[in-house]
Amino acid sequence: MLSAMVRVIRQGIMDMIGAARPSIADPFLPKKIEDGRFEDIRECIGCNICVSGDWLMTPIRCTQNPTMGEEWRKGWHPERIALAKKREAVLIVGGGPAGLEAARALGQRGLEVTIAEGATTWGGRAGLEARLPGLGSYARVKDWRLGQLTKLPNVGMHLASAMTAADVLAHGAPHVVLATGARWRIDGVGRSLHHPLDGVGAAPVLGPDALMAGERPAKSGAVVIHDDEGYYIGGVLAELLVRDGFRVSFVTPAAMVSPWTVNTMEQPRIQARLIGLGVGLHLTRRPVRRTEGALRLACVYTGAETEIACDTLVPVTSRLPVDDLWLALAAQRQAWADNGVTSVTRIGDALAPATIAAAVYSGHRHAREFGELIDPDRPSF
C-alpha cells in the first residue's frame, strides 16, 4: 500500500492521497515519506480496531499506535517520550506484542533493556496469527518494533531463551517485566459455558494454539469449531482448515458468525466467506456433551437438542494467562531483595488476555509510567 502511494505521486498520476487509518497508525506518515524514512513508518495492519470505538462509543485505539487517543488525555506524543529519571536495568521476559513494545519504548527512554524470548522467533501471537488466512498484515506489529529495536544500542535481544524463576533472579536486573502471553483453553469454558464441556476429552481436541503451531486433525472425519469468543480467530481457523482439505462445521451461541466483528465492520464479509467455503453454520447453538464421533448441541433459546458429527473439536472459547513464571517468582518473593530485584510486573496478555491492541497499549503504558509517580486514585487526564 505504502509503495503504491509513493509511486502514483512520484509518477504524477495523482497530486494528493488521503489516508485515514494509515494516518492513525502513524500521524507523521507524510513527513517520513518526504524524509525518506520509510523504515520508521508504522504501517496500518487493517484490523479496524480504531473504528470499533465509534460503534462502542469508547475512546479510539490503534493496534500499531498506542498513543492514539491519549495525546490530550495523558499527554502522550506519538514520537517523543521523556528520558527516564534514572538509568536502570530492566529484564523483559516475552517477545510478543506487549514485550516488544515495552522494550522499544523503555529503550527509547534510555533504560538498559534485556528482552528474552523462549521461542526461536519474535512476535508471539502477532507472529503466529500473521500466518493465518487474511492476517498477513499482522506481522507489521512485530516487524516495525524489531526494526526500531535494532537502532537502540541499549537493548539486548535474545531468542530461544526460556527463563525460569532462578534465571530471572540470577540475571540481576532490578526491574522485571513479564510479557509471557496467554494460551487458549481447550476444555470448552468460555462466555456461554462456565464449566468444562461434558465429555470434552472423549475424542481428539485441537485448540487454536495447536493449529497455529502446525498441528492438524486426522485427514478423515468431521471437524467442529466451537466459537464462543466471537472475534476473528474462529472464522480464520475455519478457513485455514477448509483450505487444508477438512470438512468443517461452525458452532456458535450467537445469532451470527463472529459477532464482535460488527464493531470492526468485518462481520458480513466473514459470514459470506464461510458460506462460500461450504462451512456448515450452526447458529444460536451451544455444545452440551461430547461423545466419540459426535457433538450434542442445545438451542440457546429453547434448549432443544440436536447432534452433529464431530471427530475433532476445536474450541475457540477463552484464554488464560501464561503465569507459571509469575507464580514461581511470587512464591520466592523473599528472595527478590537478596538478588537485587525491586519490582516484577505483568503486562499484556500475561496480566489480562485481550486484543493485540490492548497488549501493545499495555506494554507502552508500562514504559511511559516506569519510574514516574502515578497516583492510581487520580484520573490520568
Tab-separated table of C-alpha atoms in Angstrom:
chain	number	residue	atom	x	y	z
A	1	MET	CA	0.000	0.000	0.000
A	2	LEU	CA	2.704	2.481	1.003
A	3	SER	CA	4.837	1.796	-2.074
A	4	ALA	CA	1.781	2.249	-4.305
A	5	MET	CA	1.001	5.602	-2.671
A	6	VAL	CA	4.527	6.866	-3.227
A	7	ARG	CA	4.627	5.587	-6.804
A	8	VAL	CA	1.439	7.312	-8.007
A	9	ILE	CA	2.565	10.625	-6.521
A	10	ARG	CA	6.089	10.453	-7.978
A	11	GLN	CA	4.780	9.428	-11.398
A	12	GLY	CA	2.361	12.350	-11.417
A	13	ILE	CA	-0.700	10.118	-11.590
A	14	MET	CA	-2.135	11.895	-8.544
A	15	ASP	CA	-1.333	15.113	-6.742
A	16	MET	CA	-2.500	14.069	-3.309
A	17	ILE	CA	-3.535	10.941	-1.414
A	18	GLY	CA	-5.639	10.971	1.730
A	19	ALA	CA	-5.040	8.103	4.150
A	20	ALA	CA	-7.322	7.800	7.160
A	21	ARG	CA	-6.343	4.602	9.009
A	22	PRO	CA	-2.671	4.840	7.934
A	23	SER	CA	-2.597	8.338	9.473
A	24	ILE	CA	-3.988	6.950	12.711
A	25	ALA	CA	-1.262	4.298	12.792
A	26	ASP	CA	1.366	6.959	12.034
A	27	PRO	CA	0.367	10.643	12.172
A	28	PHE	CA	3.762	11.560	10.702
A	29	LEU	CA	3.368	9.380	7.629
A	30	PRO	CA	3.722	12.205	5.044
A	31	LYS	CA	6.790	13.674	6.763
A	32	LYS	CA	8.521	10.297	6.954
A	33	ILE	CA	7.853	9.716	3.261
A	34	GLU	CA	9.217	13.185	2.468
A	35	ASP	CA	12.348	12.488	4.520
A	36	GLY	CA	12.825	9.007	3.034
A	37	ARG	CA	12.439	7.383	6.460
A	38	PHE	CA	10.321	4.523	5.191
A	39	GLU	CA	11.605	2.053	7.798
A	40	ASP	CA	10.259	4.316	10.569
A	41	ILE	CA	6.671	4.279	9.301
A	42	ARG	CA	4.222	2.363	11.487
A	43	GLU	CA	2.080	0.773	8.811
A	44	CYS	CA	-1.617	0.184	9.469
A	45	ILE	CA	-2.479	-3.515	9.764
A	46	GLY	CA	-6.110	-3.038	8.688
A	47	CYS	CA	-7.590	-4.562	11.852
A	48	ASN	CA	-10.176	-1.747	12.174
A	49	ILE	CA	-9.832	-1.704	15.962
A	50	CYS	CA	-9.870	2.083	15.531
A	51	VAL	CA	-13.413	2.181	14.153
A	52	SER	CA	-14.658	-0.155	16.891
A	53	GLY	CA	-14.520	2.840	19.227
A	54	ASP	CA	-17.213	4.532	17.129
A	55	TRP	CA	-19.506	1.525	17.361
A	56	LEU	CA	-18.889	1.012	21.072
A	57	MET	CA	-18.769	4.732	21.960
A	58	THR	CA	-15.375	4.261	23.626
A	59	PRO	CA	-12.048	6.108	23.174
A	60	ILE	CA	-10.264	5.344	19.915
A	61	ARG	CA	-7.473	2.757	19.942
A	62	CYS	CA	-4.908	1.662	17.382
A	63	THR	CA	-3.010	-1.624	17.380
A	64	GLN	CA	0.105	-0.059	15.878
A	65	ASN	CA	-0.030	3.340	17.594
A	66	PRO	CA	-0.765	3.023	21.334
A	67	THR	CA	-0.651	6.806	21.796
A	68	MET	CA	-3.745	7.270	19.620
A	69	GLY	CA	-6.485	8.824	21.733
A	70	GLU	CA	-4.081	9.627	24.575
A	71	GLU	CA	-2.474	12.792	23.131
A	72	TRP	CA	-4.682	15.072	25.204
A	73	ARG	CA	-5.840	12.647	27.905
A	74	LYS	CA	-2.359	11.620	29.002
A	75	GLY	CA	-0.048	13.890	27.055
A	76	TRP	CA	1.420	11.025	25.040
A	77	HIS	CA	3.185	12.159	21.870
A	78	PRO	CA	3.306	9.549	19.062
A	79	GLU	CA	7.069	10.012	18.561
A	80	ARG	CA	8.522	11.611	21.678
A	81	ILE	CA	8.851	10.119	25.141
A	82	ALA	CA	10.738	11.573	28.111
A	83	LEU	CA	14.047	10.061	29.182
A	84	ALA	CA	13.881	8.075	32.403
A	85	LYS	CA	14.895	9.958	35.536
A	86	LYS	CA	17.314	7.167	36.409
A	87	ARG	CA	19.162	4.816	34.055
A	88	GLU	CA	18.266	1.356	35.366
A	89	ALA	CA	18.307	-2.183	34.023
A	90	VAL	CA	15.067	-3.895	33.001
A	91	LEU	CA	14.599	-7.564	32.083
A	92	ILE	CA	11.598	-8.305	29.869
A	93	VAL	CA	10.527	-11.933	29.545
A	94	GLY	CA	8.474	-12.462	26.399
A	95	GLY	CA	8.861	-11.098	22.878
A	96	GLY	CA	5.249	-10.762	21.786
A	97	PRO	CA	3.338	-7.509	21.144
A	98	ALA	CA	3.467	-6.292	24.767
A	99	GLY	CA	7.088	-7.286	25.355
A	100	LEU	CA	8.388	-5.808	22.102
A	101	GLU	CA	6.564	-2.516	22.626
A	102	ALA	CA	7.727	-2.262	26.237
A	103	ALA	CA	11.324	-2.954	25.165
A	104	ARG	CA	11.141	-0.389	22.368
A	105	ALA	CA	9.639	2.384	24.493
A	106	LEU	CA	11.826	1.669	27.548
A	107	GLY	CA	14.842	1.643	25.264
A	108	GLN	CA	13.764	4.989	23.818
A	109	ARG	CA	13.644	6.301	27.381
A	110	GLY	CA	17.312	5.366	27.824
A	111	LEU	CA	16.982	2.361	30.129
A	112	GLU	CA	19.236	-0.698	29.855
A	113	VAL	CA	16.851	-3.305	28.494
A	114	THR	CA	17.240	-7.039	28.023
A	115	ILE	CA	14.412	-8.924	26.327
A	116	ALA	CA	14.361	-12.722	26.397
A	117	GLU	CA	12.027	-14.829	24.255
A	118	GLY	CA	11.675	-18.576	24.744
A	119	ALA	CA	10.722	-19.284	21.109
A	120	THR	CA	13.046	-19.115	18.124
A	121	THR	CA	11.127	-16.238	16.515
A	122	TRP	CA	9.842	-12.869	17.699
A	123	GLY	CA	6.261	-11.678	17.703
A	124	GLY	CA	4.343	-14.033	19.980
A	125	ARG	CA	0.691	-14.233	19.000
A	126	ALA	CA	1.093	-11.487	16.373
A	127	GLY	CA	3.651	-13.604	14.536
A	128	LEU	CA	1.554	-16.752	14.795
A	129	GLU	CA	-1.714	-15.122	13.749
A	130	ALA	CA	0.012	-13.445	10.795
A	131	ARG	CA	0.344	-16.911	9.237
A	132	LEU	CA	-3.435	-17.400	9.204
A	133	PRO	CA	-5.584	-16.646	6.123
A	134	GLY	CA	-6.067	-12.921	5.589
A	135	LEU	CA	-3.967	-11.835	8.574
A	136	GLY	CA	-0.567	-11.386	6.913
A	137	SER	CA	-0.533	-7.669	7.730
A	138	TYR	CA	-0.457	-8.535	11.454
A	139	ALA	CA	3.255	-9.267	11.002
A	140	ARG	CA	3.759	-5.494	10.875
A	141	VAL	CA	3.159	-5.395	14.649
A	142	LYS	CA	6.441	-7.234	15.218
A	143	ASP	CA	8.309	-6.063	12.107
A	144	TRP	CA	8.112	-2.352	12.905
A	145	ARG	CA	9.130	-2.873	16.508
A	146	LEU	CA	12.018	-5.132	15.599
A	147	GLY	CA	13.215	-2.516	13.117
A	148	GLN	CA	13.143	0.179	15.785
A	149	LEU	CA	14.842	-2.048	18.365
A	150	THR	CA	17.816	-2.629	16.069
A	151	LYS	CA	18.524	1.110	16.336
A	152	LEU	CA	18.772	1.021	20.133
A	153	PRO	CA	22.232	0.003	21.402
A	154	ASN	CA	20.909	-0.121	24.974
A	155	VAL	CA	18.553	-3.038	24.182
A	156	GLY	CA	19.845	-6.613	24.168
A	157	MET	CA	17.655	-9.204	22.441
A	158	HIS	CA	17.801	-12.969	22.965
A	159	LEU	CA	15.765	-15.680	21.243
A	160	ALA	CA	15.492	-19.328	22.368
A	161	SER	CA	15.969	-18.060	25.913
A	162	ALA	CA	13.253	-19.552	28.082
A	163	MET	CA	13.668	-18.348	31.658
A	164	THR	CA	12.894	-19.930	34.996
A	165	ALA	CA	12.433	-18.059	38.253
A	166	ALA	CA	16.034	-18.954	39.155
A	167	ASP	CA	17.208	-17.492	35.833
A	168	VAL	CA	15.316	-14.258	36.441
A	169	LEU	CA	16.705	-13.841	39.936
A	170	ALA	CA	20.231	-14.659	38.793
A	171	HIS	CA	20.062	-12.141	35.961
A	172	GLY	CA	20.373	-9.300	38.421
A	173	ALA	CA	18.115	-6.699	36.765
A	174	PRO	CA	16.297	-4.687	39.449
A	175	HIS	CA	13.139	-4.492	37.345
A	176	VAL	CA	11.467	-7.494	35.732
A	177	VAL	CA	8.593	-7.290	33.253
A	178	LEU	CA	6.668	-10.457	32.454
A	179	ALA	CA	5.108	-10.437	28.984
A	180	THR	CA	4.604	-14.189	28.772
A	181	GLY	CA	1.280	-14.047	26.930
A	182	ALA	CA	-1.725	-16.345	27.221
A	183	ARG	CA	-2.841	-19.741	25.987
A	184	TRP	CA	-6.200	-20.859	24.603
A	185	ARG	CA	-8.305	-23.124	26.781
A	186	ILE	CA	-9.273	-26.469	25.285
A	187	ASP	CA	-11.871	-27.551	27.855
A	188	GLY	CA	-14.754	-25.540	26.358
A	189	VAL	CA	-15.003	-22.919	29.107
A	190	GLY	CA	-15.945	-19.518	27.710
A	191	ARG	CA	-18.732	-16.959	27.634
A	192	SER	CA	-21.667	-19.378	27.458
A	193	LEU	CA	-20.150	-22.453	29.127
A	194	HIS	CA	-18.779	-21.781	32.592
A	195	HIS	CA	-17.581	-25.304	33.306
A	196	PRO	CA	-15.681	-27.860	31.197
A	197	LEU	CA	-17.747	-29.400	28.416
A	198	ASP	CA	-19.170	-32.772	29.393
A	199	GLY	CA	-17.032	-35.451	27.725
A	200	VAL	CA	-14.683	-32.911	26.173
A	201	GLY	CA	-11.868	-35.461	26.010
A	202	ALA	CA	-13.960	-38.273	24.540
A	203	ALA	CA	-12.278	-37.708	21.157
A	204	PRO	CA	-9.451	-35.532	19.760
A	205	VAL	CA	-9.389	-31.846	20.717
A	206	LEU	CA	-7.163	-29.290	18.981
A	207	GLY	CA	-7.018	-25.740	20.290
A	208	PRO	CA	-6.088	-22.623	18.310
A	209	ASP	CA	-2.533	-22.741	19.704
A	210	ALA	CA	-2.026	-26.247	18.313
A	211	LEU	CA	-3.425	-25.314	14.906
A	212	MET	CA	-1.250	-22.204	14.697
A	213	ALA	CA	1.751	-24.348	15.625
A	214	GLY	CA	1.064	-26.544	12.603
A	215	GLU	CA	-0.884	-29.473	14.088
A	216	ARG	CA	-3.846	-30.765	12.101
A	217	PRO	CA	-6.726	-33.211	12.702
A	218	ALA	CA	-6.726	-36.657	11.152
A	219	LYS	CA	-7.416	-36.272	7.438
A	220	SER	CA	-10.718	-38.131	7.559
A	221	GLY	CA	-13.666	-37.105	9.679
A	222	ALA	CA	-15.639	-34.025	10.670
A	223	VAL	CA	-14.045	-31.004	12.351
A	224	VAL	CA	-16.219	-28.749	14.523
A	225	ILE	CA	-15.148	-25.263	15.566
A	226	HIS	CA	-16.966	-24.120	18.681
A	227	ASP	CA	-16.622	-20.328	18.652
A	228	ASP	CA	-17.624	-18.861	21.995
A	229	GLU	CA	-15.239	-15.906	21.688
A	230	GLY	CA	-16.941	-14.100	18.820
A	231	TYR	CA	-13.997	-12.236	17.318
A	232	TYR	CA	-11.950	-13.197	14.248
A	233	ILE	CA	-9.960	-16.315	15.249
A	234	GLY	CA	-12.833	-18.786	14.830
A	235	GLY	CA	-13.513	-17.648	11.279
A	236	VAL	CA	-9.915	-17.664	10.090
A	237	LEU	CA	-9.286	-21.096	11.628
A	238	ALA	CA	-12.333	-22.393	9.758
A	239	GLU	CA	-10.879	-21.031	6.529
A	240	LEU	CA	-7.467	-22.496	7.364
A	241	LEU	CA	-8.933	-25.966	7.867
A	242	VAL	CA	-11.093	-25.821	4.733
A	243	ARG	CA	-8.038	-24.729	2.760
A	244	ASP	CA	-6.198	-27.767	4.103
A	245	GLY	CA	-8.958	-30.075	2.902
A	246	PHE	CA	-11.068	-30.647	6.021
A	247	ARG	CA	-14.864	-30.773	6.323
A	248	VAL	CA	-15.714	-28.045	8.845
A	249	SER	CA	-18.781	-27.117	10.883
A	250	PHE	CA	-19.001	-23.871	12.847
A	251	VAL	CA	-20.967	-23.769	16.103
A	252	THR	CA	-21.693	-20.530	17.947
A	253	PRO	CA	-24.237	-19.425	20.577
A	254	ALA	CA	-24.542	-16.117	18.714
A	255	ALA	CA	-27.100	-15.359	16.024
A	256	MET	CA	-24.305	-14.679	13.542
A	257	VAL	CA	-20.712	-15.692	12.918
A	258	SER	CA	-18.022	-13.628	14.694
A	259	PRO	CA	-20.474	-11.113	16.225
A	260	TRP	CA	-17.841	-8.835	17.761
A	261	THR	CA	-16.561	-8.043	14.278
A	262	VAL	CA	-19.714	-5.986	13.744
A	263	ASN	CA	-17.670	-3.353	15.582
A	264	THR	CA	-14.837	-3.618	13.041
A	265	MET	CA	-17.254	-3.766	10.066
A	266	GLU	CA	-15.952	-7.189	9.027
A	267	GLN	CA	-18.845	-9.425	10.076
A	268	PRO	CA	-20.812	-9.611	6.791
A	269	ARG	CA	-17.655	-10.458	4.860
A	270	ILE	CA	-16.629	-13.151	7.328
A	271	GLN	CA	-20.018	-14.861	7.253
A	272	ALA	CA	-20.241	-14.642	3.453
A	273	ARG	CA	-16.728	-16.061	3.213
A	274	LEU	CA	-17.568	-19.075	5.370
A	275	ILE	CA	-20.786	-19.733	3.483
A	276	GLY	CA	-18.874	-19.572	0.220
A	277	LEU	CA	-16.319	-22.040	1.541
A	278	GLY	CA	-19.045	-24.524	2.390
A	279	VAL	CA	-18.620	-24.335	6.160
A	280	GLY	CA	-21.716	-25.680	7.933
A	281	LEU	CA	-23.072	-22.971	10.227
A	282	HIS	CA	-24.911	-23.863	13.448
A	283	LEU	CA	-26.039	-20.558	14.934
A	284	THR	CA	-27.639	-19.995	18.358
A	285	ARG	CA	-26.294	-23.376	19.448
A	286	ARG	CA	-24.033	-24.288	22.326
A	287	PRO	CA	-22.362	-27.661	22.984
A	288	VAL	CA	-23.689	-29.674	25.904
A	289	ARG	CA	-21.987	-33.048	25.511
A	290	ARG	CA	-19.114	-34.606	23.593
A	291	THR	CA	-19.124	-38.256	22.609
A	292	GLU	CA	-16.861	-40.206	20.316
A	293	GLY	CA	-17.692	-39.061	16.805
A	294	ALA	CA	-20.449	-36.612	17.772
A	295	LEU	CA	-21.204	-33.317	19.495
A	296	ARG	CA	-24.542	-32.710	21.206
A	297	LEU	CA	-25.868	-29.149	20.794
A	298	ALA	CA	-28.636	-27.210	22.547
A	299	CYS	CA	-30.577	-24.224	21.254
A	300	VAL	CA	-29.718	-21.197	23.408
A	301	TYR	CA	-33.399	-20.158	23.372
A	302	THR	CA	-35.409	-23.355	23.754
A	303	GLY	CA	-32.871	-25.888	24.974
A	304	ALA	CA	-33.902	-28.299	22.218
A	305	GLU	CA	-31.021	-30.657	21.479
A	306	THR	CA	-29.578	-31.855	18.196
A	307	GLU	CA	-26.441	-33.803	17.307
A	308	ILE	CA	-23.790	-33.291	14.644
A	309	ALA	CA	-20.798	-35.350	13.554
A	310	CYS	CA	-17.581	-34.362	15.345
A	311	ASP	CA	-14.364	-36.338	15.079
A	312	THR	CA	-12.153	-33.389	16.098
A	313	LEU	CA	-13.290	-30.469	18.252
A	314	VAL	CA	-11.638	-27.039	18.000
A	315	PRO	CA	-12.733	-24.888	20.977
A	316	VAL	CA	-12.298	-21.146	20.391
A	317	THR	CA	-13.586	-20.035	23.750
A	318	SER	CA	-11.287	-18.136	26.111
A	319	ARG	CA	-7.643	-17.712	27.072
A	320	LEU	CA	-5.733	-17.961	30.318
A	321	PRO	CA	-2.569	-16.006	31.199
A	322	VAL	CA	0.680	-17.951	30.999
A	323	ASP	CA	1.552	-17.134	34.595
A	324	ASP	CA	3.795	-20.051	35.612
A	325	LEU	CA	6.830	-17.774	35.879
A	326	TRP	CA	4.880	-15.127	37.783
A	327	LEU	CA	3.625	-17.680	40.312
A	328	ALA	CA	7.120	-19.115	40.757
A	329	LEU	CA	8.587	-15.661	41.351
A	330	ALA	CA	5.752	-14.698	43.685
A	331	ALA	CA	6.483	-17.838	45.733
A	332	GLN	CA	10.079	-16.646	46.114
A	333	ARG	CA	9.290	-13.020	46.887
A	334	GLN	CA	11.512	-13.117	49.965
A	335	ALA	CA	14.476	-13.772	47.655
A	336	TRP	CA	13.898	-10.738	45.436
A	337	ALA	CA	15.830	-8.243	47.547
A	338	ASP	CA	18.762	-10.620	48.021
A	339	ASN	CA	19.061	-10.828	44.229
A	340	GLY	CA	18.619	-7.118	43.628
A	341	VAL	CA	15.071	-7.361	42.278
A	342	THR	CA	12.859	-4.466	43.317
A	343	SER	CA	9.844	-4.955	41.029
A	344	VAL	CA	8.148	-7.682	38.994
A	345	THR	CA	5.321	-6.526	36.735
A	346	ARG	CA	2.984	-8.396	34.413
A	347	ILE	CA	1.825	-6.738	31.183
A	348	GLY	CA	-0.311	-7.604	28.177
A	349	ASP	CA	-1.983	-10.994	27.908
A	350	ALA	CA	0.093	-12.277	30.836
A	351	LEU	CA	-1.960	-9.942	33.017
A	352	ALA	CA	-5.303	-9.886	31.187
A	353	PRO	CA	-5.814	-11.673	27.844
A	354	ALA	CA	-7.380	-9.297	25.332
A	355	THR	CA	-6.742	-7.911	21.845
A	356	ILE	CA	-3.321	-7.340	20.289
A	357	ALA	CA	-4.099	-3.622	20.506
A	358	ALA	CA	-4.591	-3.952	24.272
A	359	ALA	CA	-1.306	-5.857	24.610
A	360	VAL	CA	0.635	-3.181	22.714
A	361	TYR	CA	-1.055	-0.473	24.785
A	362	SER	CA	-0.181	-2.299	27.999
A	363	GLY	CA	3.493	-2.522	27.027
A	364	HIS	CA	3.618	1.129	26.035
A	365	ARG	CA	1.829	2.303	29.156
A	366	HIS	CA	4.266	0.399	31.357
A	367	ALA	CA	7.181	2.085	29.611
A	368	ARG	CA	5.586	5.546	29.845
A	369	GLU	CA	4.828	5.207	33.545
A	370	PHE	CA	8.091	3.479	34.508
A	371	GLY	CA	9.784	5.435	37.297
A	372	GLU	CA	7.039	8.052	37.384
A	373	LEU	CA	4.930	8.868	40.412
A	374	ILE	CA	1.445	7.746	39.401
A	375	ASP	CA	-1.498	8.249	41.751
A	376	PRO	CA	-3.876	5.354	40.996
A	377	ASP	CA	-6.810	7.257	42.511
A	378	ARG	CA	-6.350	10.322	40.309
A	379	PRO	CA	-7.709	10.465	36.743
A	380	SER	CA	-4.867	10.346	34.226
A	381	PHE	CA	-6.266	13.210	32.171
